[in-house]
Amino acid sequence: MFPSMIFMFLAAFQFHTFEFLVFATNEKSIFILAGQSNMAGRGGVRNGTWDGCVPHECRPDPRILRLNPKLMWEEAHEPLHKGIDTTKPCGVGPGMSFANSVLERDPCLGVIGLVPCASGGTNITEWKRGSDLYNRLLERANAALRDGGKIRAILWYQGESDSADETRAKMYKKRLIEFFLGIRRDLASPALPIIQVALASNAGLYYEVVRKAQLEIKLPNVICIDAKGLEVKENDTLHLTTSAQVHLGKMFADAFFRI
């Protein structure tokens, strides 16, 4: 084969390979992040201020996007929930560690689209079908799908607020199941994977009641990861440290690949 022909062959091969890679990364793998403050992220927040420290596992990557408060895609970076959870200052959560871990293990997933929806201090009744938070989640999920992609899973971390009240704690399992079934129905995805977290922190008197409810839920494609034992901040029995959030993100990734 003449050198010029070899060059043309290689150029054509590289061009088509490039075309394939561009096509592959145009398909977004979308993940919804919902719940309360530990999902929104308080890692590195002290005295109402985030320290700005971003672990390597939470680094930005052009393949990781977030849906911002204006429902537009942008390159994701910490804090993911800035402008979404406006109750208190946001810091490091599990989302970026999760996304980086997923891409390291399966680059073929293409672009990762993170849709932050968490809101600090919220109990499960505030997420019931038809509530403001529920409707906002649906609005953001549908906006994320406008230009293509697929919702791969919902990552859910909530329940601390319900552990402070006996009635809410006892009703938690029923209400959480209703939320999971409702959101799947309204997203027209009855088998949508949901990865939830069993509480790490004993914030309320009925903490074990809520944990038991979370661990006992047996719905198809619902996995519960146990955060008990992850480090919480000093003088704060509620919020995970930055390093604990990094570890939690990897636990989310492990659970996703199990599904």
Short mmCIF file of C-alpha atoms in Angstrom, two decimals:
data_model
loop_
_atom_site.label_atom_id
_atom_site.label_comp_id
_atom_site.label_asym_id
_atom_site.label_seq_id
_atom_site.Cartn_x
_atom_site.Cartn_y
_atom_site.Cartn_z
CA MET A 1 0.00 0.00 0.00
CA PHE A 2 1.46 3.38 -1.00
CA PRO A 3 2.32 5.78 1.87
CA SER A 4 -0.30 8.29 0.69
CA MET A 5 -2.97 5.58 0.73
CA ILE A 6 -1.91 4.47 4.21
CA PHE A 7 -2.16 8.09 5.40
CA MET A 8 -5.66 8.46 3.90
CA PHE A 9 -6.77 5.18 5.50
CA LEU A 10 -5.48 6.22 8.95
CA ALA A 11 -7.01 9.67 8.63
CA ALA A 12 -10.39 8.20 7.73
CA PHE A 13 -10.15 5.71 10.61
CA GLN A 14 -9.29 8.46 13.09
CA PHE A 15 -12.10 10.66 11.80
CA HIS A 16 -14.72 7.92 12.17
CA THR A 17 -13.35 6.98 15.59
CA PHE A 18 -13.67 10.62 16.63
CA GLU A 19 -17.21 10.71 15.25
CA PHE A 20 -18.08 7.62 17.31
CA LEU A 21 -16.64 9.13 20.50
CA VAL A 22 -18.55 12.38 19.99
CA PHE A 23 -21.76 10.43 19.38
CA ALA A 24 -21.18 8.33 22.50
CA THR A 25 -20.63 11.33 24.76
CA ASN A 26 -23.71 13.12 23.44
CA GLU A 27 -25.83 10.56 25.30
CA LYS A 28 -26.02 11.86 28.86
CA SER A 29 -26.33 9.49 31.79
CA ILE A 30 -28.47 11.50 34.19
CA PHE A 31 -28.56 11.10 37.97
CA ILE A 32 -30.97 12.89 40.29
CA LEU A 33 -29.59 13.86 43.71
CA ALA A 34 -32.35 14.41 46.27
CA GLY A 35 -32.96 14.45 50.02
CA GLN A 36 -31.81 16.83 52.72
CA SER A 37 -28.58 18.44 53.94
CA ASN A 38 -26.21 15.47 53.76
CA MET A 39 -27.11 15.02 50.10
CA ALA A 40 -26.84 18.77 49.47
CA GLY A 41 -23.42 18.59 51.17
CA ARG A 42 -22.10 20.28 54.27
CA GLY A 43 -18.59 18.86 54.03
CA GLY A 44 -16.06 21.56 54.83
CA VAL A 45 -18.68 24.02 56.10
CA ARG A 46 -17.78 25.65 59.41
CA ASN A 47 -19.45 28.63 61.05
CA GLY A 48 -21.58 29.19 57.99
CA THR A 49 -18.67 29.24 55.53
CA TRP A 50 -17.34 26.57 53.17
CA ASP A 51 -13.58 26.14 53.39
CA GLY A 52 -13.25 25.74 49.59
CA CYS A 53 -11.23 22.52 49.83
CA VAL A 54 -12.00 20.13 46.96
CA PRO A 55 -10.61 16.59 47.30
CA HIS A 56 -9.09 14.97 44.22
CA GLU A 57 -12.02 12.55 44.08
CA CYS A 58 -14.38 15.54 43.66
CA ARG A 59 -12.39 17.29 40.94
CA PRO A 60 -14.21 18.85 37.95
CA ASP A 61 -14.22 16.99 34.64
CA PRO A 62 -15.63 18.25 31.29
CA ARG A 63 -17.64 15.01 31.12
CA ILE A 64 -19.47 15.82 34.36
CA LEU A 65 -22.25 18.41 34.10
CA ARG A 66 -24.78 19.80 36.54
CA LEU A 67 -28.20 21.24 35.90
CA ASN A 68 -27.95 24.71 37.41
CA PRO A 69 -30.75 26.75 39.05
CA LYS A 70 -31.69 28.19 35.63
CA LEU A 71 -32.23 24.64 34.27
CA MET A 72 -29.16 24.89 32.05
CA TRP A 73 -26.27 22.44 31.81
CA GLU A 74 -22.84 23.62 32.94
CA GLU A 75 -19.61 21.95 33.98
CA ALA A 76 -20.10 20.59 37.48
CA HIS A 77 -17.96 21.59 40.41
CA GLU A 78 -18.29 21.80 44.17
CA PRO A 79 -20.52 22.82 45.80
CA LEU A 80 -23.00 21.03 43.53
CA HIS A 81 -26.07 22.33 45.36
CA LYS A 82 -25.08 25.99 45.34
CA GLY A 83 -28.17 27.96 44.33
CA ILE A 84 -30.37 24.87 44.72
CA ASP A 85 -30.30 24.33 48.48
CA THR A 86 -30.49 27.88 49.77
CA THR A 87 -31.28 27.00 53.41
CA LYS A 88 -27.63 27.11 54.51
CA PRO A 89 -24.18 27.31 52.86
CA CYS A 90 -23.36 24.19 50.83
CA GLY A 91 -20.06 22.36 50.73
CA VAL A 92 -18.88 18.97 49.58
CA GLY A 93 -21.53 16.30 49.08
CA PRO A 94 -21.38 12.79 47.58
CA GLY A 95 -22.27 13.77 43.99
CA MET A 96 -18.90 14.65 42.48
CA SER A 97 -17.13 11.71 44.11
CA PHE A 98 -19.87 9.46 42.76
CA ALA A 99 -19.62 10.86 39.22
CA ASN A 100 -15.82 10.60 39.07
CA SER A 101 -15.92 7.06 40.42
CA VAL A 102 -18.55 6.02 37.87
CA LEU A 103 -16.55 7.46 34.96
CA GLU A 104 -13.34 5.82 36.13
CA ARG A 105 -15.08 2.44 36.14
CA ASP A 106 -17.15 2.83 32.97
CA PRO A 107 -16.12 5.64 30.57
CA CYS A 108 -18.69 4.31 28.07
CA LEU A 109 -21.45 5.93 30.11
CA GLY A 110 -20.49 9.11 28.27
CA VAL A 111 -21.36 12.46 29.80
CA ILE A 112 -22.65 12.38 33.38
CA GLY A 113 -25.48 14.82 34.07
CA LEU A 114 -26.04 15.55 37.77
CA VAL A 115 -29.38 17.07 38.77
CA PRO A 116 -29.14 18.47 42.33
CA CYS A 117 -32.54 18.71 44.04
CA ALA A 118 -31.83 18.30 47.79
CA SER A 119 -33.01 20.75 50.43
CA GLY A 120 -31.65 20.86 53.98
CA GLY A 121 -33.85 20.24 57.00
CA THR A 122 -36.74 18.71 55.07
CA ASN A 123 -38.84 15.82 56.34
CA ILE A 124 -40.44 13.13 54.21
CA THR A 125 -43.89 14.76 54.18
CA GLU A 126 -42.33 17.76 52.41
CA TRP A 127 -41.45 15.38 49.55
CA LYS A 128 -44.91 13.90 49.14
CA ARG A 129 -46.49 13.83 45.72
CA GLY A 130 -47.73 17.30 44.72
CA SER A 131 -45.50 19.19 47.18
CA ASP A 132 -43.20 22.03 46.11
CA LEU A 133 -40.08 19.88 46.47
CA TYR A 134 -41.65 16.96 44.60
CA ASN A 135 -42.79 19.22 41.77
CA ARG A 136 -39.40 20.92 41.61
CA LEU A 137 -37.71 17.53 41.29
CA LEU A 138 -40.02 16.62 38.41
CA GLU A 139 -39.44 19.96 36.72
CA ARG A 140 -35.67 19.62 36.97
CA ALA A 141 -35.70 15.98 35.85
CA ASN A 142 -37.79 16.82 32.78
CA ALA A 143 -35.56 19.80 31.98
CA ALA A 144 -32.53 17.50 32.15
CA LEU A 145 -34.08 15.28 29.48
CA ARG A 146 -34.87 18.07 27.02
CA ASP A 147 -31.81 17.58 24.83
CA GLY A 148 -31.52 13.83 25.22
CA GLY A 149 -30.10 11.40 27.70
CA LYS A 150 -31.45 8.85 30.13
CA ILE A 151 -32.13 9.03 33.86
CA ARG A 152 -29.99 6.20 35.22
CA ALA A 153 -30.85 6.46 38.92
CA ILE A 154 -32.08 8.59 41.80
CA LEU A 155 -29.62 9.02 44.67
CA TRP A 156 -31.57 9.69 47.88
CA TYR A 157 -30.28 10.66 51.34
CA GLN A 158 -32.90 11.90 53.79
CA GLY A 159 -34.50 11.03 57.12
CA GLU A 160 -32.64 12.91 59.83
CA SER A 161 -35.54 15.34 60.25
CA ASP A 162 -38.02 12.48 60.67
CA SER A 163 -35.89 10.83 63.37
CA ALA A 164 -36.70 13.68 65.78
CA ASP A 165 -40.43 12.93 65.92
CA GLU A 166 -41.98 9.61 67.03
CA THR A 167 -45.03 9.77 64.77
CA ARG A 168 -43.03 10.76 61.68
CA ALA A 169 -40.46 8.05 62.42
CA LYS A 170 -43.15 5.36 62.66
CA MET A 171 -44.77 6.58 59.43
CA TYR A 172 -41.47 6.92 57.60
CA LYS A 173 -41.39 3.57 55.82
CA LYS A 174 -44.90 3.98 54.38
CA ARG A 175 -44.23 7.54 53.26
CA LEU A 176 -40.86 6.73 51.72
CA ILE A 177 -42.34 3.86 49.71
CA GLU A 178 -45.12 6.19 48.50
CA PHE A 179 -42.48 8.73 47.42
CA PHE A 180 -40.44 6.14 45.52
CA LEU A 181 -43.48 4.70 43.74
CA GLY A 182 -44.87 8.15 42.94
CA ILE A 183 -41.69 9.56 41.49
CA ARG A 184 -41.18 6.47 39.33
CA ARG A 185 -44.74 6.75 38.06
CA ASP A 186 -44.45 10.45 37.27
CA LEU A 187 -41.12 9.96 35.51
CA ALA A 188 -42.73 7.14 33.49
CA SER A 189 -39.99 4.79 34.64
CA PRO A 190 -41.47 2.07 36.90
CA ALA A 191 -38.15 0.24 37.26
CA LEU A 192 -35.95 3.33 37.73
CA PRO A 193 -33.06 2.42 40.08
CA ILE A 194 -33.13 4.22 43.41
CA ILE A 195 -30.15 4.17 45.75
CA GLN A 196 -31.00 5.36 49.24
CA VAL A 197 -28.87 5.83 52.36
CA ALA A 198 -29.52 4.44 55.83
CA LEU A 199 -28.71 7.24 58.25
CA ALA A 200 -25.17 7.73 59.50
CA SER A 201 -26.00 10.12 62.31
CA ASN A 202 -28.10 9.76 65.45
CA ALA A 203 -29.62 13.22 65.18
CA GLY A 204 -32.98 12.32 66.71
CA LEU A 205 -34.35 10.09 69.45
CA TYR A 206 -36.02 7.85 66.86
CA TYR A 207 -32.97 7.46 64.66
CA GLU A 208 -33.02 3.65 64.84
CA VAL A 209 -36.72 3.56 63.87
CA VAL A 210 -35.96 5.50 60.67
CA ARG A 211 -32.84 3.40 59.94
CA LYS A 212 -34.84 0.19 60.36
CA ALA A 213 -37.45 1.48 57.93
CA GLN A 214 -34.80 2.38 55.36
CA LEU A 215 -33.03 -0.97 55.63
CA GLU A 216 -36.29 -2.94 55.40
CA ILE A 217 -37.63 -1.49 52.15
CA LYS A 218 -37.80 -4.29 49.58
CA LEU A 219 -38.78 -2.75 46.26
CA PRO A 220 -37.34 -3.90 42.91
CA ASN A 221 -34.25 -1.88 41.91
CA VAL A 222 -34.10 -0.09 45.26
CA ILE A 223 -30.78 -0.51 47.06
CA CYS A 224 -30.01 0.78 50.54
CA ILE A 225 -26.41 1.62 51.43
CA ASP A 226 -25.60 1.87 55.11
CA ALA A 227 -23.75 5.02 56.12
CA LYS A 228 -23.51 4.06 59.79
CA GLY A 229 -19.96 4.52 60.97
CA LEU A 230 -19.06 7.26 58.49
CA GLU A 231 -17.38 10.20 60.21
CA VAL A 232 -19.51 13.17 61.25
CA LYS A 233 -18.14 16.61 61.99
CA GLU A 234 -16.89 17.50 65.47
CA ASN A 235 -19.61 18.97 67.67
CA ASP A 236 -22.10 18.02 64.96
CA THR A 237 -23.89 14.68 65.18
CA LEU A 238 -25.74 15.33 61.93
CA HIS A 239 -23.43 16.21 59.01
CA LEU A 240 -20.77 14.09 57.34
CA THR A 241 -17.21 15.33 57.02
CA THR A 242 -15.67 15.96 53.62
CA SER A 243 -13.77 12.66 53.68
CA ALA A 244 -16.96 10.79 54.66
CA GLN A 245 -18.82 12.39 51.75
CA VAL A 246 -16.08 11.24 49.37
CA HIS A 247 -16.44 7.71 50.70
CA LEU A 248 -20.22 7.87 50.46
CA GLY A 249 -19.97 8.89 46.80
CA LYS A 250 -17.93 5.76 46.12
CA MET A 251 -20.51 3.67 47.99
CA PHE A 252 -23.19 5.13 45.72
CA ALA A 253 -21.09 4.14 42.69
CA ASP A 254 -20.64 0.59 43.99
CA ALA A 255 -24.40 0.28 44.48
CA PHE A 256 -25.11 1.66 41.00
CA PHE A 257 -22.93 -0.98 39.37
CA ARG A 258 -24.61 -3.69 41.45
CA ILE A 259 -27.93 -2.65 39.91
#
